[in-house]
CSV table of C-alpha atoms in Angstrom, one decimal:
chain,number,residue,atom,x,y,z
A,1,MET,CA,94.8,70.4,222.5
A,2,LYS,CA,96.2,68.9,225.9
A,3,GLU,CA,94.8,71.8,227.9
A,4,ILE,CA,91.5,70.8,226.3
A,5,ILE,CA,91.8,67.3,227.1
A,6,HIS,CA,92.5,68.1,230.8
A,7,TRP,CA,89.6,70.4,230.9
A,8,LEU,CA,87.4,67.6,229.8
A,9,PHE,CA,88.9,65.0,232.1
A,10,PRO,CA,90.4,66.8,235.0
A,11,ASP,CA,91.0,63.6,237.1
A,12,LEU,CA,93.4,62.2,234.4
A,13,SER,CA,96.9,61.8,234.9
A,14,SER,CA,99.4,63.6,232.6
A,15,GLU,CA,100.8,60.1,231.3
A,16,VAL,CA,97.0,59.0,230.4
A,17,ILE,CA,96.6,62.7,228.6
A,18,GLN,CA,99.9,62.2,226.7
A,19,VAL,CA,98.6,58.9,225.2
A,20,ILE,CA,95.3,60.4,224.2
A,21,PHE,CA,96.7,63.5,222.9
A,22,GLY,CA,99.0,61.2,220.7
A,23,ILE,CA,96.3,59.0,219.4
A,24,LEU,CA,94.3,62.0,218.4
A,25,ILE,CA,97.2,63.4,216.5
A,26,VAL,CA,97.6,60.3,214.8
A,27,LEU,CA,93.8,60.1,213.7
A,28,THR,CA,94.0,63.7,212.8
A,29,VAL,CA,97.2,63.0,210.5
A,30,ALA,CA,95.3,59.8,209.0
A,31,SER,CA,92.3,61.6,208.2
A,32,VAL,CA,94.4,64.7,206.5
A,33,ILE,CA,96.2,61.6,204.3
A,34,VAL,CA,92.8,60.2,203.2
A,35,GLY,CA,91.2,63.4,202.6
A,36,ALA,CA,94.3,64.5,200.3
A,37,ILE,CA,94.2,61.3,198.5
A,38,LYS,CA,90.3,61.5,197.9
A,39,ILE,CA,91.0,65.2,196.4
A,40,PHE,CA,94.1,64.8,194.6
A,41,LYS,CA,93.1,61.0,193.4
A,42,PRO,CA,89.2,60.8,193.3
A,43,THR,CA,89.5,57.6,191.4
A,44,ALA,CA,91.3,55.7,194.0
A,45,LYS,CA,89.4,52.9,195.7
A,46,ILE,CA,89.6,54.3,199.3
A,47,ASP,CA,85.8,54.2,200.3
A,48,GLU,CA,86.8,51.1,202.9
A,49,VAL,CA,89.6,53.3,204.6
A,50,ILE,CA,87.5,56.5,204.7
A,51,ALA,CA,84.8,54.5,206.5
A,52,ARG,CA,87.3,53.0,209.0
A,53,THR,CA,88.8,56.4,209.6
A,54,LYS,CA,85.3,57.9,210.5
A,55,SER,CA,84.5,55.0,212.6
A,56,TRP,CA,87.9,55.3,214.5
A,57,TRP,CA,87.0,58.7,215.2
A,58,ILE,CA,83.7,57.7,216.5
A,59,MET,CA,85.0,54.9,218.7
A,60,CYS,CA,87.7,56.5,220.2
A,61,GLY,CA,85.4,59.7,220.9
A,62,ILE,CA,82.9,57.5,222.7
A,63,PHE,CA,85.7,55.2,224.3
A,64,PHE,CA,87.3,58.3,225.8
A,65,SER,CA,84.3,59.9,227.0
A,66,ALA,CA,82.8,56.8,228.5
A,67,VAL,CA,85.7,55.4,230.2
A,68,PHE,CA,87.7,58.4,231.3
A,69,ILE,CA,85.0,61.1,232.1
A,70,ASN,CA,83.5,59.2,235.4
A,71,ASN,CA,84.2,55.9,236.8
A,72,VAL,CA,80.3,54.9,237.1
A,73,VAL,CA,79.9,55.8,233.5
A,74,ALA,CA,83.1,53.8,232.6
A,75,TYR,CA,81.6,50.7,234.3
A,76,CYS,CA,78.2,51.1,232.8
A,77,PHE,CA,79.8,51.2,229.3
A,78,LEU,CA,81.9,48.2,229.4
A,79,ALA,CA,78.7,46.7,230.8
A,80,LEU,CA,77.0,47.4,227.8
A,81,LEU,CA,80.0,46.3,225.9
A,82,SER,CA,79.6,43.1,227.4
A,83,PHE,CA,76.0,42.9,226.7
A,84,PHE,CA,75.8,43.8,223.1
A,85,ALA,CA,79.0,41.1,222.6
A,86,PHE,CA,76.9,38.7,224.4
A,87,ARG,CA,74.0,39.3,222.1
A,88,GLU,CA,75.8,39.3,218.9
A,89,LEU,CA,77.3,36.1,219.8
A,90,TYR,CA,74.5,34.2,220.9
A,91,SER,CA,72.5,35.6,217.9
A,92,VAL,CA,75.0,34.0,215.4
A,93,LEU,CA,75.4,30.7,217.5
A,94,GLY,CA,71.8,29.9,217.4
A,95,PHE,CA,70.4,28.5,220.7
A,96,ARG,CA,67.3,26.4,221.0
A,97,ASP,CA,63.8,27.9,222.0
A,98,SER,CA,64.2,26.0,225.5
A,99,ASP,CA,67.4,27.8,226.3
A,100,ARG,CA,65.9,31.2,226.8
A,101,SER,CA,65.5,30.8,230.5
A,102,ALA,CA,69.1,30.2,230.7
A,103,LEU,CA,70.2,33.0,228.1
A,104,PHE,CA,68.1,35.5,230.3
A,105,LEU,CA,70.1,34.4,233.4
A,106,ALA,CA,73.1,35.0,231.5
A,107,PHE,CA,72.2,38.4,230.8
A,108,LEU,CA,71.8,38.9,234.4
A,109,ALA,CA,75.3,37.7,235.3
A,110,ILE,CA,76.4,40.9,233.4
A,111,PRO,CA,75.5,43.8,235.9
A,112,ILE,CA,76.5,41.3,238.9
A,113,GLN,CA,80.0,40.5,237.3
A,114,TYR,CA,80.6,44.5,236.7
A,115,VAL,CA,79.2,45.3,240.3
A,116,LEU,CA,82.0,42.9,241.4
A,117,ALA,CA,84.5,44.7,239.4
A,118,TYR,CA,83.3,48.1,240.4
A,119,ILE,CA,83.8,47.1,244.3
A,120,GLY,CA,86.9,45.4,243.6
A,121,TRP,CA,85.9,42.1,245.3
A,122,TYR,CA,88.6,40.2,243.6
A,123,GLY,CA,88.0,36.8,245.2
A,124,CYS,CA,84.1,36.8,244.1
A,125,PHE,CA,84.7,38.6,240.6
A,126,ILE,CA,87.0,35.7,239.7
A,127,ILE,CA,85.0,32.9,240.7
A,128,PHE,CA,81.4,34.4,239.9
A,129,ILE,CA,81.2,33.2,236.4
A,130,PRO,CA,83.7,30.4,235.8
A,131,VAL,CA,82.5,28.6,238.9
A,132,ILE,CA,78.9,29.6,240.1
A,133,MET,CA,77.4,30.3,236.7
A,134,PHE,CA,79.2,27.4,235.1
A,135,LEU,CA,77.4,25.2,237.9
A,136,ILE,CA,74.1,26.9,237.6
A,137,LEU,CA,73.4,27.5,234.0
A,138,PRO,CA,73.2,23.5,233.1
A,139,ILE,CA,70.7,23.1,235.6
A,140,ILE,CA,68.5,25.8,234.3
A,141,LEU,CA,68.9,24.1,230.9
A,142,VAL,CA,68.3,20.5,232.7
A,143,ILE,CA,64.8,22.1,234.2
A,144,LYS,CA,63.3,22.5,231.0
A,145,GLU,CA,63.6,18.8,230.3
A,146,ASP,CA,64.5,19.3,226.7
A,147,THR,CA,67.5,17.4,226.2
A,148,HIS,CA,67.7,17.2,222.5
A,149,ARG,CA,71.1,19.1,221.6
A,150,ILE,CA,71.1,20.0,225.6
A,151,THR,CA,75.1,19.0,225.5
A,152,LYS,CA,75.7,21.5,222.6
A,153,SER,CA,73.7,24.5,224.5
A,154,MET,CA,75.3,23.9,227.8
A,155,ALA,CA,78.9,24.2,225.9
A,156,MET,CA,77.9,27.1,223.7
A,157,LEU,CA,76.4,28.9,226.6
A,158,GLN,CA,79.3,28.5,228.8
A,159,TRP,CA,81.6,29.7,226.2
A,160,VAL,CA,79.8,32.8,225.2
A,161,VAL,CA,79.6,33.9,228.8
A,162,MET,CA,83.2,33.5,229.2
A,163,LEU,CA,84.2,35.3,226.2
A,164,SER,CA,81.6,38.2,226.2
A,165,VAL,CA,81.4,38.7,230.0
A,166,PHE,CA,84.0,37.1,232.1
A,167,GLY,CA,86.8,38.2,229.6
A,168,ILE,CA,85.7,41.7,228.9
A,169,SER,CA,84.7,42.4,232.4
A,170,HIS,CA,88.5,42.2,233.3
A,171,LEU,CA,88.8,45.6,231.5
A,172,ALA,CA,86.5,47.0,234.1
A,173,PHE,CA,88.5,45.4,237.0
A,174,LEU,CA,91.4,47.4,235.8
A,175,LEU,CA,90.1,50.4,236.8
A,176,SER,CA,89.6,49.1,240.2
A,177,MET,CA,93.0,48.2,240.6
A,178,PRO,CA,94.6,49.9,243.6
A,179,ALA,CA,98.1,51.1,243.8
A,180,PRO,CA,101.0,49.0,243.7
A,181,ASP,CA,102.9,48.5,247.0
A,182,PRO,CA,105.9,50.7,246.4
A,183,ASN,CA,108.0,47.7,248.0
A,184,GLN,CA,107.1,45.2,245.4
A,185,ILE,CA,107.6,47.3,242.5
A,186,THR,CA,110.9,49.1,241.1
A,187,VAL,CA,108.9,51.6,238.7
A,188,GLU,CA,107.1,54.3,239.7
A,189,CYS,CA,103.6,54.9,238.2
A,190,ASN,CA,100.9,57.7,238.3
A,191,ALA,CA,98.5,56.5,235.6
A,192,GLY,CA,96.4,54.1,237.9
A,193,GLY,CA,93.9,51.9,236.6
A,194,ARG,CA,93.1,53.9,233.7
A,195,GLY,CA,96.8,53.8,232.6
A,196,LEU,CA,96.5,50.1,232.4
A,197,LEU,CA,93.3,50.0,230.8
A,198,LEU,CA,94.5,52.6,228.0
A,199,PHE,CA,97.6,50.6,227.8
A,200,LEU,CA,95.9,47.2,227.1
A,201,VAL,CA,93.2,48.8,224.6
A,202,VAL,CA,95.8,50.8,222.7
A,203,LEU,CA,98.0,47.8,222.1
A,204,THR,CA,95.4,45.5,221.5
A,205,GLU,CA,93.9,47.9,218.7
A,206,LEU,CA,97.2,48.9,217.5
A,207,ASN,CA,98.5,45.1,217.2
A,208,ASP,CA,95.2,44.3,214.9
A,209,VAL,CA,96.1,47.4,212.7
A,210,MET,CA,99.9,46.4,212.7
A,211,GLN,CA,99.4,42.9,211.6
A,212,PHE,CA,96.9,44.0,208.8
A,213,CYS,CA,99.3,46.6,207.4
A,214,TRP,CA,102.3,44.0,207.7
A,215,GLY,CA,100.4,41.2,206.2
A,216,LYS,CA,99.1,43.5,203.3
A,217,THR,CA,102.6,44.8,202.4
A,218,PHE,CA,104.7,41.9,203.0
A,219,GLY,CA,102.4,38.8,203.6
A,220,LYS,CA,102.8,35.7,201.3
A,221,HIS,CA,103.1,32.7,203.9
A,222,LYS,CA,99.2,31.9,205.1
A,223,ILE,CA,99.2,30.8,208.7
A,224,LEU,CA,95.4,29.5,208.9
A,225,PRO,CA,94.2,29.5,205.5
A,226,LYS,CA,91.1,27.5,206.0
A,227,VAL,CA,90.3,29.8,208.9
A,228,SER,CA,91.5,33.2,208.1
A,229,PRO,CA,92.8,33.5,204.6
A,230,ASN,CA,94.2,36.9,205.2
A,231,LYS,CA,96.5,36.3,208.3
A,232,THR,CA,100.1,35.6,207.3
A,233,TRP,CA,103.3,34.6,209.2
A,234,GLU,CA,104.6,38.3,208.0
A,235,GLY,CA,101.6,40.2,209.2
A,236,PHE,CA,101.8,38.2,212.4
A,237,ILE,CA,105.3,38.5,213.3
A,238,GLY,CA,105.4,42.1,212.1
A,239,GLY,CA,102.6,42.8,214.5
A,240,VAL,CA,104.1,41.1,217.4
A,241,VAL,CA,107.2,43.2,217.0
A,242,SER,CA,105.6,46.4,216.0
A,243,THR,CA,103.3,45.9,219.2
A,244,THR,CA,106.2,44.9,221.5
A,245,ILE,CA,108.2,48.1,220.5
A,246,ILE,CA,105.3,50.4,221.0
A,247,GLY,CA,104.3,48.9,224.6
A,248,TYR,CA,108.0,49.4,225.7
A,249,PHE,CA,107.8,53.1,224.7
A,250,MET,CA,104.3,53.1,226.5
A,251,ARG,CA,105.4,51.4,229.6
A,252,PHE,CA,105.2,54.5,231.6
A,253,LEU,CA,101.4,53.7,231.8
A,254,THR,CA,102.4,50.7,233.9
A,255,PRO,CA,104.2,49.9,236.8
A,256,LEU,CA,106.3,47.3,234.7
A,257,PRO,CA,110.1,47.5,234.6
A,258,ASP,CA,111.5,47.3,230.8
A,259,ALA,CA,111.9,43.5,230.7
A,260,TYR,CA,108.3,42.8,231.9
A,261,ALA,CA,106.9,45.6,229.8
A,262,ILE,CA,108.5,43.9,226.6
A,263,LEU,CA,107.1,40.5,227.8
A,264,VAL,CA,103.7,41.6,228.4
A,265,SER,CA,103.6,43.8,225.1
A,266,ALA,CA,104.4,40.5,223.0
A,267,VAL,CA,102.0,38.6,224.9
A,268,ILE,CA,99.0,41.0,224.5
A,269,ALA,CA,100.0,40.7,220.6
A,270,ILE,CA,99.9,37.0,220.4
A,271,SER,CA,97.1,36.7,222.6
A,272,GLY,CA,95.3,39.3,220.4
A,273,PHE,CA,95.8,37.2,217.4
A,274,CYS,CA,94.6,34.2,219.2
A,275,GLY,CA,90.9,36.1,220.0
A,276,ASP,CA,91.0,37.1,216.4
A,277,VAL,CA,91.3,33.9,214.5
A,278,VAL,CA,89.1,32.1,217.2
A,279,ILE,CA,86.2,34.4,216.5
A,280,SER,CA,87.2,34.2,212.6
A,281,ALA,CA,86.7,30.2,212.8
A,282,ILE,CA,83.4,30.9,214.6
A,283,LYS,CA,82.1,33.2,211.7
A,284,ARG,CA,83.6,30.9,208.9
A,285,ASP,CA,81.6,28.1,210.6
A,286,LYS,CA,78.4,30.2,210.6
A,287,GLY,CA,78.9,31.5,207.3
A,288,VAL,CA,79.0,35.2,208.2
A,289,LYS,CA,81.3,37.9,207.3
A,290,ASP,CA,80.9,40.0,210.6
A,291,MET,CA,79.1,39.2,213.8
A,292,GLY,CA,76.9,42.4,213.2
A,293,ASP,CA,76.6,46.1,211.4
A,294,THR,CA,76.8,48.5,214.5
A,295,ILE,CA,80.1,49.8,213.4
A,296,PRO,CA,79.9,51.1,209.9
A,297,GLY,CA,83.4,49.5,208.3
A,298,HIS,CA,84.2,47.5,211.0
A,299,GLY,CA,81.2,45.0,211.2
A,300,GLY,CA,79.5,44.3,215.1
A,301,ILE,CA,80.7,45.2,218.4
A,302,PHE,CA,82.5,41.7,218.7
A,303,ASP,CA,84.2,42.4,215.7
A,304,ARG,CA,86.2,45.2,217.6
A,305,VAL,CA,86.5,43.4,220.8
A,306,ASP,CA,87.4,39.5,219.9
A,307,SER,CA,91.1,40.2,220.8
A,308,LEU,CA,90.4,42.1,223.7
A,309,SER,CA,88.3,39.3,225.1
A,310,TYR,CA,91.5,37.1,225.1
A,311,THR,CA,94.0,40.0,225.6
A,312,ALA,CA,92.0,41.5,228.8
A,313,LEU,CA,92.4,38.2,230.2
A,314,VAL,CA,96.0,37.7,229.9
A,315,PHE,CA,97.1,41.2,230.6
A,316,PHE,CA,95.2,41.4,234.0
A,317,HIS,CA,96.4,38.4,235.3
A,318,LEU,CA,100.1,39.0,234.2
A,319,ILE,CA,99.9,42.6,235.9
A,320,TYR,CA,98.1,41.2,239.0
A,321,PHE,CA,101.0,38.6,239.2
A,322,LEU,CA,103.8,40.6,238.3
A,323,SER,CA,102.9,44.1,240.1
A,324,TYR,CA,100.4,43.3,242.8
A,325,PRO,CA,101.8,40.1,244.7
A,326,HIS,CA,100.7,41.5,247.8
A,327,LEU,CA,97.0,41.2,247.2
Protein backbone atom coordinates (compact mmCIF):
# COMPACT_ATOMS: atom_id res chain seq x y z
CA MET A 1 0.00 0.00 0.00
CA LYS A 2 2.79 2.43 0.89
CA GLU A 3 4.47 1.72 -2.45
CA ILE A 4 1.22 2.50 -4.27
CA ILE A 5 0.86 5.80 -2.38
CA HIS A 6 4.47 6.70 -3.14
CA TRP A 7 3.93 5.88 -6.82
CA LEU A 8 0.79 8.03 -6.95
CA PHE A 9 2.38 10.89 -4.98
CA PRO A 10 6.15 10.73 -5.64
CA ASP A 11 6.86 14.13 -4.10
CA LEU A 12 5.48 13.26 -0.67
CA SER A 13 7.78 12.81 2.30
CA SER A 14 7.85 9.48 4.10
CA GLU A 15 6.19 11.12 7.13
CA VAL A 16 3.18 12.26 5.11
CA ILE A 17 2.91 8.86 3.42
CA GLN A 18 2.87 7.14 6.82
CA VAL A 19 -0.06 9.26 7.99
CA ILE A 20 -2.02 8.73 4.76
CA PHE A 21 -1.35 5.01 5.02
CA GLY A 22 -2.59 5.01 8.63
CA ILE A 23 -5.79 6.85 7.70
CA LEU A 24 -6.53 4.37 4.91
CA ILE A 25 -6.02 1.47 7.33
CA VAL A 26 -8.44 3.01 9.83
CA LEU A 27 -11.04 3.57 7.11
CA THR A 28 -10.61 0.00 5.88
CA VAL A 29 -11.04 -1.45 9.37
CA ALA A 30 -14.10 0.74 9.98
CA SER A 31 -15.63 -0.39 6.68
CA VAL A 32 -15.03 -4.05 7.52
CA ILE A 33 -16.62 -3.64 10.97
CA VAL A 34 -19.64 -1.82 9.55
CA GLY A 35 -20.01 -4.46 6.82
CA ALA A 36 -19.83 -7.27 9.37
CA ILE A 37 -22.50 -5.66 11.54
CA LYS A 38 -24.74 -5.27 8.51
CA ILE A 39 -24.33 -8.96 7.63
CA PHE A 40 -24.64 -10.52 11.08
CA LYS A 41 -27.12 -8.00 12.52
CA PRO A 42 -29.24 -6.85 9.58
CA THR A 43 -31.74 -5.22 11.95
CA ALA A 44 -29.13 -2.90 13.42
CA LYS A 45 -29.85 0.76 12.70
CA ILE A 46 -26.52 1.77 11.21
CA ASP A 47 -27.62 3.40 7.96
CA GLU A 48 -26.22 6.75 9.08
CA VAL A 49 -22.90 5.12 10.01
CA ILE A 50 -22.73 3.42 6.59
CA ALA A 51 -23.45 6.70 4.82
CA ARG A 52 -20.81 8.49 6.87
CA THR A 53 -18.22 5.77 6.21
CA LYS A 54 -18.81 5.97 2.46
CA SER A 55 -18.61 9.75 2.63
CA TRP A 56 -15.28 9.60 4.48
CA TRP A 57 -13.86 7.39 1.74
CA ILE A 58 -15.01 9.85 -0.90
CA MET A 59 -13.79 12.92 1.01
CA CYS A 60 -10.41 11.40 1.83
CA GLY A 61 -9.94 10.27 -1.77
CA ILE A 62 -10.76 13.71 -3.12
CA PHE A 63 -8.70 15.51 -0.49
CA PHE A 64 -5.58 13.37 -0.89
CA SER A 65 -5.75 13.46 -4.69
CA ALA A 66 -6.41 17.20 -4.90
CA VAL A 67 -4.04 18.42 -2.22
CA PHE A 68 -1.09 16.08 -2.61
CA ILE A 69 -0.90 15.21 -6.31
CA ASN A 70 0.03 18.70 -7.54
CA ASN A 71 0.50 22.11 -5.91
CA VAL A 72 -1.56 24.02 -8.49
CA VAL A 73 -4.39 21.50 -8.18
CA ALA A 74 -4.18 21.82 -4.40
CA TYR A 75 -4.63 25.59 -4.43
CA CYS A 76 -7.49 25.37 -6.94
CA PHE A 77 -9.19 22.70 -4.83
CA LEU A 78 -8.92 24.76 -1.64
CA ALA A 79 -10.17 27.86 -3.49
CA LEU A 80 -13.21 25.85 -4.64
CA LEU A 81 -13.70 24.79 -1.03
CA SER A 82 -13.90 28.46 -0.05
CA PHE A 83 -16.23 29.16 -2.97
CA PHE A 84 -18.74 26.47 -1.98
CA ALA A 85 -18.48 27.38 1.71
CA PHE A 86 -19.12 31.04 0.87
CA ARG A 87 -22.09 30.14 -1.34
CA GLU A 88 -23.67 27.95 1.34
CA LEU A 89 -23.26 30.61 4.01
CA TYR A 90 -24.72 33.50 2.03
CA SER A 91 -27.58 31.28 0.79
CA VAL A 92 -28.59 30.46 4.36
CA LEU A 93 -28.18 33.97 5.76
CA GLY A 94 -30.42 35.65 3.20
CA PHE A 95 -29.03 38.85 1.69
CA ARG A 96 -30.97 41.66 -0.05
CA ASP A 97 -31.23 41.98 -3.81
CA SER A 98 -29.23 45.19 -3.58
CA ASP A 99 -26.32 43.25 -2.05
CA ARG A 100 -25.57 41.36 -5.25
CA SER A 101 -22.79 43.67 -6.44
CA ALA A 102 -20.99 43.39 -3.11
CA LEU A 103 -21.49 39.62 -3.10
CA PHE A 104 -19.99 39.40 -6.59
CA LEU A 105 -16.97 41.42 -5.46
CA ALA A 106 -16.63 39.13 -2.45
CA PHE A 107 -16.57 36.13 -4.79
CA LEU A 108 -13.81 37.82 -6.79
CA ALA A 109 -11.79 38.08 -3.60
CA ILE A 110 -11.48 34.29 -3.49
CA PRO A 111 -9.06 33.83 -6.44
CA ILE A 112 -7.09 36.91 -5.38
CA GLN A 113 -6.66 35.59 -1.84
CA TYR A 114 -5.54 32.19 -3.09
CA VAL A 115 -3.10 33.65 -5.61
CA LEU A 116 -1.53 35.57 -2.72
CA ALA A 117 -1.30 32.28 -0.81
CA TYR A 118 0.19 30.52 -3.83
CA ILE A 119 2.98 33.08 -4.32
CA GLY A 120 3.55 33.19 -0.57
CA TRP A 121 3.13 36.96 -0.22
CA TYR A 122 2.40 36.94 3.49
CA GLY A 123 2.18 40.72 3.99
CA CYS A 124 -0.56 41.20 1.40
CA PHE A 125 -2.27 37.87 2.15
CA ILE A 126 -2.77 38.78 5.78
CA ILE A 127 -4.32 42.23 5.13
CA PHE A 128 -6.20 41.80 1.84
CA ILE A 129 -9.50 40.62 3.35
CA PRO A 130 -9.38 42.00 6.94
CA VAL A 131 -8.29 45.48 5.76
CA ILE A 132 -8.77 46.08 2.03
CA MET A 133 -12.02 44.14 1.55
CA PHE A 134 -13.25 45.39 4.92
CA LEU A 135 -13.04 48.95 3.57
CA ILE A 136 -14.27 48.30 0.03
CA LEU A 137 -17.32 46.07 0.55
CA PRO A 138 -19.34 48.63 2.60
CA ILE A 139 -18.72 51.26 -0.08
CA ILE A 140 -20.19 48.96 -2.73
CA LEU A 141 -23.25 48.48 -0.55
CA VAL A 142 -23.62 52.22 0.01
CA ILE A 143 -23.41 53.00 -3.71
CA LYS A 144 -26.70 51.11 -4.19
CA GLU A 145 -28.37 53.69 -1.88
CA ASP A 146 -30.53 51.05 -0.24
CA THR A 147 -30.12 51.80 3.45
CA HIS A 148 -32.81 49.41 4.67
CA ARG A 149 -30.99 46.72 6.71
CA ILE A 150 -27.66 47.88 5.28
CA THR A 151 -25.93 47.57 8.65
CA LYS A 152 -26.95 43.92 8.87
CA SER A 153 -25.75 43.26 5.30
CA MET A 154 -22.39 44.91 6.04
CA ALA A 155 -21.86 42.81 9.14
CA MET A 156 -23.00 39.53 7.57
CA LEU A 157 -20.95 39.98 4.41
CA GLN A 158 -17.76 40.81 6.28
CA TRP A 159 -18.29 37.84 8.58
CA VAL A 160 -18.99 35.42 5.71
CA VAL A 161 -15.86 36.51 3.82
CA MET A 162 -13.68 36.28 6.91
CA LEU A 163 -14.91 32.81 7.83
CA SER A 164 -15.24 31.09 4.46
CA VAL A 165 -12.42 32.80 2.54
CA PHE A 166 -9.89 34.30 4.93
CA GLY A 167 -10.05 31.48 7.46
CA ILE A 168 -9.98 28.57 5.01
CA SER A 169 -7.32 30.22 2.81
CA HIS A 170 -4.82 29.67 5.62
CA LEU A 171 -4.93 25.99 4.65
CA ALA A 172 -3.48 27.00 1.27
CA PHE A 173 -0.82 29.26 2.74
CA LEU A 174 0.45 26.35 4.82
CA LEU A 175 1.50 24.73 1.53
CA SER A 176 3.59 27.83 0.75
CA MET A 177 5.42 27.84 4.06
CA PRO A 178 9.20 27.56 3.56
CA ALA A 179 11.39 25.25 5.56
CA PRO A 180 11.96 26.66 9.06
CA ASP A 181 15.34 28.20 9.83
CA PRO A 182 17.31 25.34 11.44
CA ASN A 183 18.85 27.86 13.82
CA GLN A 184 15.40 28.80 15.11
CA ILE A 185 14.01 25.32 15.80
CA THR A 186 15.12 22.31 17.83
CA VAL A 187 13.22 19.61 15.91
CA GLU A 188 14.04 18.53 12.36
CA CYS A 189 11.01 18.14 10.10
CA ASN A 190 11.05 16.91 6.49
CA ALA A 191 7.28 16.90 5.89
CA GLY A 192 7.15 20.58 4.83
CA GLY A 193 3.94 22.52 4.21
CA ARG A 194 2.04 19.39 3.21
CA GLY A 195 2.88 17.86 6.57
CA LEU A 196 1.57 20.95 8.36
CA LEU A 197 -1.64 20.85 6.34
CA LEU A 198 -2.13 17.14 6.98
CA PHE A 199 -1.47 17.59 10.70
CA LEU A 200 -4.08 20.34 10.92
CA VAL A 201 -6.79 18.64 8.85
CA VAL A 202 -6.41 15.23 10.50
CA LEU A 203 -6.48 16.65 14.03
CA THR A 204 -9.44 18.91 13.28
CA GLU A 205 -11.52 16.11 11.80
CA LEU A 206 -10.49 13.58 14.44
CA ASN A 207 -11.41 16.08 17.12
CA ASP A 208 -14.96 16.20 15.72
CA VAL A 209 -15.10 12.40 15.70
CA MET A 210 -13.64 12.06 19.21
CA GLN A 211 -15.97 14.64 20.72
CA PHE A 212 -18.91 12.86 19.08
CA CYS A 213 -17.81 9.42 20.34
CA TRP A 214 -17.03 10.53 23.89
CA GLY A 215 -20.26 12.51 24.03
CA LYS A 216 -22.37 9.59 22.82
CA THR A 217 -20.69 7.19 25.23
CA PHE A 218 -20.38 9.23 28.43
CA GLY A 219 -22.10 12.55 27.76
CA LYS A 220 -24.48 13.74 30.48
CA HIS A 221 -23.74 17.41 31.17
CA LYS A 222 -24.73 19.79 28.36
CA ILE A 223 -22.43 22.69 27.49
CA LEU A 224 -24.68 24.83 25.30
CA PRO A 225 -28.08 23.09 25.26
CA LYS A 226 -29.82 25.98 23.47
CA VAL A 227 -27.19 26.07 20.73
CA SER A 228 -26.03 22.49 20.26
CA PRO A 229 -27.94 20.05 22.49
CA ASN A 230 -25.64 17.13 21.67
CA LYS A 231 -22.50 18.88 22.92
CA THR A 232 -21.51 17.76 26.41
CA TRP A 233 -18.65 18.51 28.76
CA GLU A 234 -17.67 14.83 28.69
CA GLY A 235 -17.50 14.87 24.89
CA PHE A 236 -15.60 18.16 24.83
CA ILE A 237 -13.01 17.16 27.43
CA GLY A 238 -12.64 13.65 25.99
CA GLY A 239 -12.16 15.13 22.52
CA VAL A 240 -9.56 17.65 23.68
CA VAL A 241 -7.58 15.01 25.59
CA SER A 242 -7.78 12.45 22.75
CA THR A 243 -6.85 15.01 20.09
CA THR A 244 -3.93 16.25 22.17
CA ILE A 245 -2.59 12.71 22.55
CA ILE A 246 -2.97 12.00 18.83
CA GLY A 247 -1.30 15.33 18.02
CA TYR A 248 1.64 14.44 20.22
CA PHE A 249 2.23 11.23 18.26
CA MET A 250 1.81 13.07 14.95
CA ARG A 251 4.26 15.84 15.88
CA PHE A 252 6.80 14.46 13.38
CA LEU A 253 4.75 16.26 10.70
CA THR A 254 5.67 19.60 12.27
CA PRO A 255 8.83 21.39 13.47
CA LEU A 256 7.28 21.65 16.95
CA PRO A 257 9.09 20.27 20.02
CA ASP A 258 7.12 18.04 22.37
CA ALA A 259 5.70 20.71 24.68
CA TYR A 260 4.63 22.97 21.82
CA ALA A 261 3.08 20.03 19.96
CA ILE A 262 0.93 19.26 23.01
CA LEU A 263 -0.08 22.92 23.37
CA VAL A 264 -0.90 23.37 19.68
CA SER A 265 -2.90 20.12 19.52
CA ALA A 266 -5.00 21.15 22.52
CA VAL A 267 -5.62 24.59 21.01
CA ILE A 268 -6.70 22.98 17.71
CA ALA A 269 -9.22 20.85 19.60
CA ILE A 270 -10.63 23.82 21.53
CA SER A 271 -10.81 26.14 18.51
CA GLY A 272 -12.41 23.36 16.44
CA PHE A 273 -15.15 23.10 19.03
CA CYS A 274 -15.63 26.88 18.89
CA GLY A 275 -15.99 26.85 15.11
CA ASP A 276 -18.51 24.04 15.32
CA VAL A 277 -20.80 25.71 17.88
CA VAL A 278 -20.64 29.09 16.11
CA ILE A 279 -22.04 27.52 12.94
CA SER A 280 -24.53 25.51 15.02
CA ALA A 281 -25.84 28.78 16.43
CA ILE A 282 -26.28 30.17 12.90
CA LYS A 283 -28.14 27.04 11.75
CA ARG A 284 -30.40 27.14 14.80
CA ASP A 285 -31.13 30.82 14.18
CA LYS A 286 -32.05 30.10 10.54
CA GLY A 287 -33.94 26.91 11.35
CA VAL A 288 -31.86 24.55 9.21
CA LYS A 289 -30.27 21.24 10.15
CA ASP A 290 -27.42 21.41 7.62
CA MET A 291 -25.85 24.11 5.49
CA GLY A 292 -26.55 21.97 2.43
CA ASP A 293 -26.78 18.41 1.16
CA THR A 294 -23.62 18.21 -0.96
CA ILE A 295 -22.08 15.37 1.07
CA PRO A 296 -24.33 12.36 1.83
CA GLY A 297 -24.46 11.72 5.57
CA HIS A 298 -22.54 14.93 6.33
CA GLY A 299 -24.72 17.77 5.05
CA GLY A 300 -23.11 20.62 3.14
CA ILE A 301 -19.50 21.59 2.52
CA PHE A 302 -19.51 24.05 5.39
CA ASP A 303 -20.82 21.39 7.76
CA ARG A 304 -17.43 19.74 7.26
CA VAL A 305 -15.18 22.80 7.25
CA ASP A 306 -16.85 24.83 10.00
CA SER A 307 -14.21 23.73 12.49
CA LEU A 308 -11.41 24.21 9.95
CA SER A 309 -12.41 27.83 9.41
CA TYR A 310 -11.35 28.40 13.02
CA THR A 311 -8.53 25.91 13.46
CA ALA A 312 -6.74 26.98 10.24
CA LEU A 313 -6.38 30.53 11.52
CA VAL A 314 -5.27 29.51 14.98
CA PHE A 315 -2.85 26.80 13.85
CA PHE A 316 -1.29 28.91 11.10
CA HIS A 317 -0.46 31.82 13.39
CA LEU A 318 0.78 29.57 16.19
CA ILE A 319 3.12 27.78 13.76
CA TYR A 320 4.20 31.10 12.25
CA PHE A 321 5.00 32.50 15.71
CA LEU A 322 6.62 29.39 17.16
CA SER A 323 8.58 28.07 14.17
CA TYR A 324 9.02 30.99 11.77
CA PRO A 325 10.06 33.96 13.93
CA HIS A 326 12.68 34.92 11.32
CA LEU A 327 10.05 35.70 8.64
